[in-house]
Amino acid sequence: MALFASELIDYLTAAGFTAYPDPNFIPADLPENKLPCLFVFGTGGYAPHEYVPTERPTYQVIVKGKSYKANTANMSATEAVAKQLVKHLHKRTNYMVGSAYVFSSLAQQSNPIYLGLDNNDRPMYSTNFVFYTREA
């Protein structure tokens, strides 16, 4: 079965991360006490294998932290959550995400990409992953 963003959100929440429940969306008015939070975006992926029933969907997960101006330690705390996510998913093999069987997941970069501060001075980092899954 195909891997859905909502299933990835549920998986990350069960793994102990705080993830926003709606995929492909970052609300402008998220309360500070809900941060740091993960936001999952489907980014397409690669063509299905021509002969083997597998898929390689890709996802970007943005990590948004608490206000940097309120406490400068929030920058490194947000980066730490992003690195923890990379450590959790990179080279992870043979597991279920919802109804999808994941042969492996790989980070697209070894370190999160700093995206800057949002309008409320909250740091944001991008992580990107490829999942190798079995088709339904």
PDB file of C-alpha atoms in Angstrom:
ATOM      1  CA  MET A   1       0.000   0.000   0.000  1.00  0.00           C
ATOM      2  CA  ALA A   2       1.122   3.540  -0.668  1.00  0.00           C
ATOM      3  CA  LEU A   3       2.526   5.583   2.193  1.00  0.00           C
ATOM      4  CA  PHE A   4       0.230   8.501   3.071  1.00  0.00           C
ATOM      5  CA  ALA A   5       1.350  11.696   4.798  1.00  0.00           C
ATOM      6  CA  SER A   6      -1.334  11.230   7.467  1.00  0.00           C
ATOM      7  CA  GLU A   7       0.086   7.780   8.268  1.00  0.00           C
ATOM      8  CA  LEU A   8       3.590   9.227   8.549  1.00  0.00           C
ATOM      9  CA  ILE A   9       2.242  11.881  10.940  1.00  0.00           C
ATOM     10  CA  ASP A  10       0.638   9.158  13.089  1.00  0.00           C
ATOM     11  CA  TYR A  11       3.860   7.125  13.031  1.00  0.00           C
ATOM     12  CA  LEU A  12       6.004  10.098  14.104  1.00  0.00           C
ATOM     13  CA  THR A  13       3.544  10.973  16.880  1.00  0.00           C
ATOM     14  CA  ALA A  14       3.640   7.389  18.165  1.00  0.00           C
ATOM     15  CA  ALA A  15       7.457   7.576  18.066  1.00  0.00           C
ATOM     16  CA  GLY A  16       7.323  10.490  20.537  1.00  0.00           C
ATOM     17  CA  PHE A  17       7.505  13.506  18.236  1.00  0.00           C
ATOM     18  CA  THR A  18       4.951  16.315  18.262  1.00  0.00           C
ATOM     19  CA  ALA A  19       3.546  16.443  14.740  1.00  0.00           C
ATOM     20  CA  TYR A  20       0.846  18.712  13.362  1.00  0.00           C
ATOM     21  CA  PRO A  21      -2.171  16.525  12.461  1.00  0.00           C
ATOM     22  CA  ASP A  22      -2.812  18.003   8.993  1.00  0.00           C
ATOM     23  CA  PRO A  23      -0.304  17.254   6.220  1.00  0.00           C
ATOM     24  CA  ASN A  24       1.016  19.905   3.829  1.00  0.00           C
ATOM     25  CA  PHE A  25       0.105  22.825   6.100  1.00  0.00           C
ATOM     26  CA  ILE A  26       1.789  25.089   8.668  1.00  0.00           C
ATOM     27  CA  PRO A  27      -0.690  27.292  10.534  1.00  0.00           C
ATOM     28  CA  ALA A  28       0.420  30.865  11.187  1.00  0.00           C
ATOM     29  CA  ASP A  29      -1.177  31.002  14.626  1.00  0.00           C
ATOM     30  CA  LEU A  30       0.130  27.819  16.290  1.00  0.00           C
ATOM     31  CA  PRO A  31       0.510  28.483  20.033  1.00  0.00           C
ATOM     32  CA  GLU A  32       4.051  28.560  21.413  1.00  0.00           C
ATOM     33  CA  ASN A  33       3.267  25.724  23.866  1.00  0.00           C
ATOM     34  CA  LYS A  34       2.685  23.344  20.898  1.00  0.00           C
ATOM     35  CA  LEU A  35       6.289  23.825  19.714  1.00  0.00           C
ATOM     36  CA  PRO A  36       8.653  22.362  18.699  1.00  0.00           C
ATOM     37  CA  CYS A  37       6.440  20.658  16.161  1.00  0.00           C
ATOM     38  CA  LEU A  38       6.896  18.653  12.954  1.00  0.00           C
ATOM     39  CA  PHE A  39       5.046  19.496   9.743  1.00  0.00           C
ATOM     40  CA  VAL A  40       4.893  16.765   7.072  1.00  0.00           C
ATOM     41  CA  PHE A  41       4.803  17.597   3.356  1.00  0.00           C
ATOM     42  CA  GLY A  42       4.521  15.041   0.562  1.00  0.00           C
ATOM     43  CA  THR A  43       7.057  15.957  -2.114  1.00  0.00           C
ATOM     44  CA  GLY A  44       6.284  13.364  -4.759  1.00  0.00           C
ATOM     45  CA  GLY A  45       8.971  10.790  -5.147  1.00  0.00           C
ATOM     46  CA  TYR A  46      10.380   8.600  -7.851  1.00  0.00           C
ATOM     47  CA  ALA A  47       8.649   6.571 -10.536  1.00  0.00           C
ATOM     48  CA  PRO A  48       7.477   3.141  -9.392  1.00  0.00           C
ATOM     49  CA  HIS A  49       9.792   0.286 -10.320  1.00  0.00           C
ATOM     50  CA  GLU A  50       8.982  -1.069 -13.758  1.00  0.00           C
ATOM     51  CA  TYR A  51       8.852  -4.744 -12.687  1.00  0.00           C
ATOM     52  CA  VAL A  52       8.958  -4.936  -8.902  1.00  0.00           C
ATOM     53  CA  PRO A  53       5.856  -3.707  -6.993  1.00  0.00           C
ATOM     54  CA  THR A  54       7.647  -0.998  -5.002  1.00  0.00           C
ATOM     55  CA  GLU A  55       7.361   2.764  -4.611  1.00  0.00           C
ATOM     56  CA  ARG A  56       9.782   5.477  -3.436  1.00  0.00           C
ATOM     57  CA  PRO A  57       7.764   8.395  -2.063  1.00  0.00           C
ATOM     58  CA  THR A  58       9.578  11.414  -0.655  1.00  0.00           C
ATOM     59  CA  TYR A  59       8.618  13.641   2.267  1.00  0.00           C
ATOM     60  CA  GLN A  60       9.873  16.910   3.652  1.00  0.00           C
ATOM     61  CA  VAL A  61       9.438  17.323   7.400  1.00  0.00           C
ATOM     62  CA  ILE A  62       9.822  20.873   8.687  1.00  0.00           C
ATOM     63  CA  VAL A  63      10.638  21.324  12.354  1.00  0.00           C
ATOM     64  CA  LYS A  64       9.490  24.632  13.856  1.00  0.00           C
ATOM     65  CA  GLY A  65      10.644  25.625  17.329  1.00  0.00           C
ATOM     66  CA  LYS A  66       9.817  28.166  19.989  1.00  0.00           C
ATOM     67  CA  SER A  67      10.734  31.845  19.652  1.00  0.00           C
ATOM     68  CA  TYR A  68      14.456  32.499  19.309  1.00  0.00           C
ATOM     69  CA  LYS A  69      14.053  36.050  20.607  1.00  0.00           C
ATOM     70  CA  ALA A  70      12.272  34.823  23.751  1.00  0.00           C
ATOM     71  CA  ASN A  71      15.147  32.406  24.477  1.00  0.00           C
ATOM     72  CA  THR A  72      18.204  31.975  22.238  1.00  0.00           C
ATOM     73  CA  ALA A  73      18.539  28.344  23.401  1.00  0.00           C
ATOM     74  CA  ASN A  74      15.399  27.567  21.368  1.00  0.00           C
ATOM     75  CA  MET A  75      17.489  27.643  18.182  1.00  0.00           C
ATOM     76  CA  SER A  76      19.693  24.734  19.247  1.00  0.00           C
ATOM     77  CA  ALA A  77      16.709  22.937  20.827  1.00  0.00           C
ATOM     78  CA  THR A  78      14.880  23.038  17.484  1.00  0.00           C
ATOM     79  CA  GLU A  79      17.954  21.821  15.609  1.00  0.00           C
ATOM     80  CA  ALA A  80      18.292  18.988  18.150  1.00  0.00           C
ATOM     81  CA  VAL A  81      14.724  17.814  17.421  1.00  0.00           C
ATOM     82  CA  ALA A  82      15.463  17.888  13.670  1.00  0.00           C
ATOM     83  CA  LYS A  83      18.649  15.857  14.195  1.00  0.00           C
ATOM     84  CA  GLN A  84      16.747  13.396  16.390  1.00  0.00           C
ATOM     85  CA  LEU A  85      14.246  12.930  13.559  1.00  0.00           C
ATOM     86  CA  VAL A  86      17.042  12.280  11.048  1.00  0.00           C
ATOM     87  CA  LYS A  87      18.632   9.792  13.440  1.00  0.00           C
ATOM     88  CA  HIS A  88      15.291   8.029  13.922  1.00  0.00           C
ATOM     89  CA  LEU A  89      14.428   7.616  10.219  1.00  0.00           C
ATOM     90  CA  HIS A  90      17.805   7.415   8.431  1.00  0.00           C
ATOM     91  CA  LYS A  91      18.681   3.844   7.437  1.00  0.00           C
ATOM     92  CA  ARG A  92      15.662   2.495   9.358  1.00  0.00           C
ATOM     93  CA  THR A  93      14.606  -0.822   7.822  1.00  0.00           C
ATOM     94  CA  ASN A  94      11.675  -3.222   7.731  1.00  0.00           C
ATOM     95  CA  TYR A  95       8.900  -1.431   9.611  1.00  0.00           C
ATOM     96  CA  MET A  96       5.276  -0.435   9.194  1.00  0.00           C
ATOM     97  CA  VAL A  97       3.928   3.078   8.772  1.00  0.00           C
ATOM     98  CA  GLY A  98       0.177   2.759   8.881  1.00  0.00           C
ATOM     99  CA  SER A  99      -0.722   0.169   6.277  1.00  0.00           C
ATOM    100  CA  ALA A 100       2.521   0.640   4.312  1.00  0.00           C
ATOM    101  CA  TYR A 101       5.460  -1.735   4.659  1.00  0.00           C
ATOM    102  CA  VAL A 102       8.691   0.282   4.573  1.00  0.00           C
ATOM    103  CA  PHE A 103      11.771  -1.622   3.402  1.00  0.00           C
ATOM    104  CA  SER A 104      13.942   1.377   4.291  1.00  0.00           C
ATOM    105  CA  SER A 105      13.951   5.110   4.803  1.00  0.00           C
ATOM    106  CA  LEU A 106      16.878   7.381   4.065  1.00  0.00           C
ATOM    107  CA  ALA A 107      17.598  11.003   4.913  1.00  0.00           C
ATOM    108  CA  GLN A 108      18.477  13.124   1.891  1.00  0.00           C
ATOM    109  CA  GLN A 109      21.084  15.082   3.863  1.00  0.00           C
ATOM    110  CA  SER A 110      23.099  14.296   6.975  1.00  0.00           C
ATOM    111  CA  ASN A 111      22.175  17.531   8.751  1.00  0.00           C
ATOM    112  CA  PRO A 112      18.910  19.467   8.808  1.00  0.00           C
ATOM    113  CA  ILE A 113      18.718  22.528   6.574  1.00  0.00           C
ATOM    114  CA  TYR A 114      18.182  25.794   8.436  1.00  0.00           C
ATOM    115  CA  LEU A 115      15.325  27.709   6.783  1.00  0.00           C
ATOM    116  CA  GLY A 116      15.475  30.821   8.947  1.00  0.00           C
ATOM    117  CA  LEU A 117      13.013  32.413  11.356  1.00  0.00           C
ATOM    118  CA  ASP A 118       9.298  32.740  10.693  1.00  0.00           C
ATOM    119  CA  ASN A 119       7.369  36.002  11.272  1.00  0.00           C
ATOM    120  CA  ASN A 120       7.241  35.217  15.003  1.00  0.00           C
ATOM    121  CA  ASP A 121      11.018  34.636  15.269  1.00  0.00           C
ATOM    122  CA  ARG A 122      10.647  30.863  15.505  1.00  0.00           C
ATOM    123  CA  PRO A 123      13.469  28.824  13.943  1.00  0.00           C
ATOM    124  CA  MET A 124      12.642  26.324  11.199  1.00  0.00           C
ATOM    125  CA  TYR A 125      14.672  23.382   9.917  1.00  0.00           C
ATOM    126  CA  SER A 126      13.981  21.144   6.941  1.00  0.00           C
ATOM    127  CA  THR A 127      14.602  17.416   6.789  1.00  0.00           C
ATOM    128  CA  ASN A 128      13.943  15.311   3.681  1.00  0.00           C
ATOM    129  CA  PHE A 129      13.457  11.569   3.346  1.00  0.00           C
ATOM    130  CA  VAL A 130      12.986   8.864   0.732  1.00  0.00           C
ATOM    131  CA  PHE A 131      10.922   5.843   1.735  1.00  0.00           C
ATOM    132  CA  TYR A 132      11.228   2.550  -0.127  1.00  0.00           C
ATOM    133  CA  THR A 133       7.837   0.848   0.202  1.00  0.00           C
ATOM    134  CA  ARG A 134       5.858  -2.073  -1.118  1.00  0.00           C
ATOM    135  CA  GLU A 135       2.879  -1.276  -3.358  1.00  0.00           C
ATOM    136  CA  ALA A 136      -0.590  -2.541  -2.431  1.00  0.00           C
TER     137      ALA A 136
END
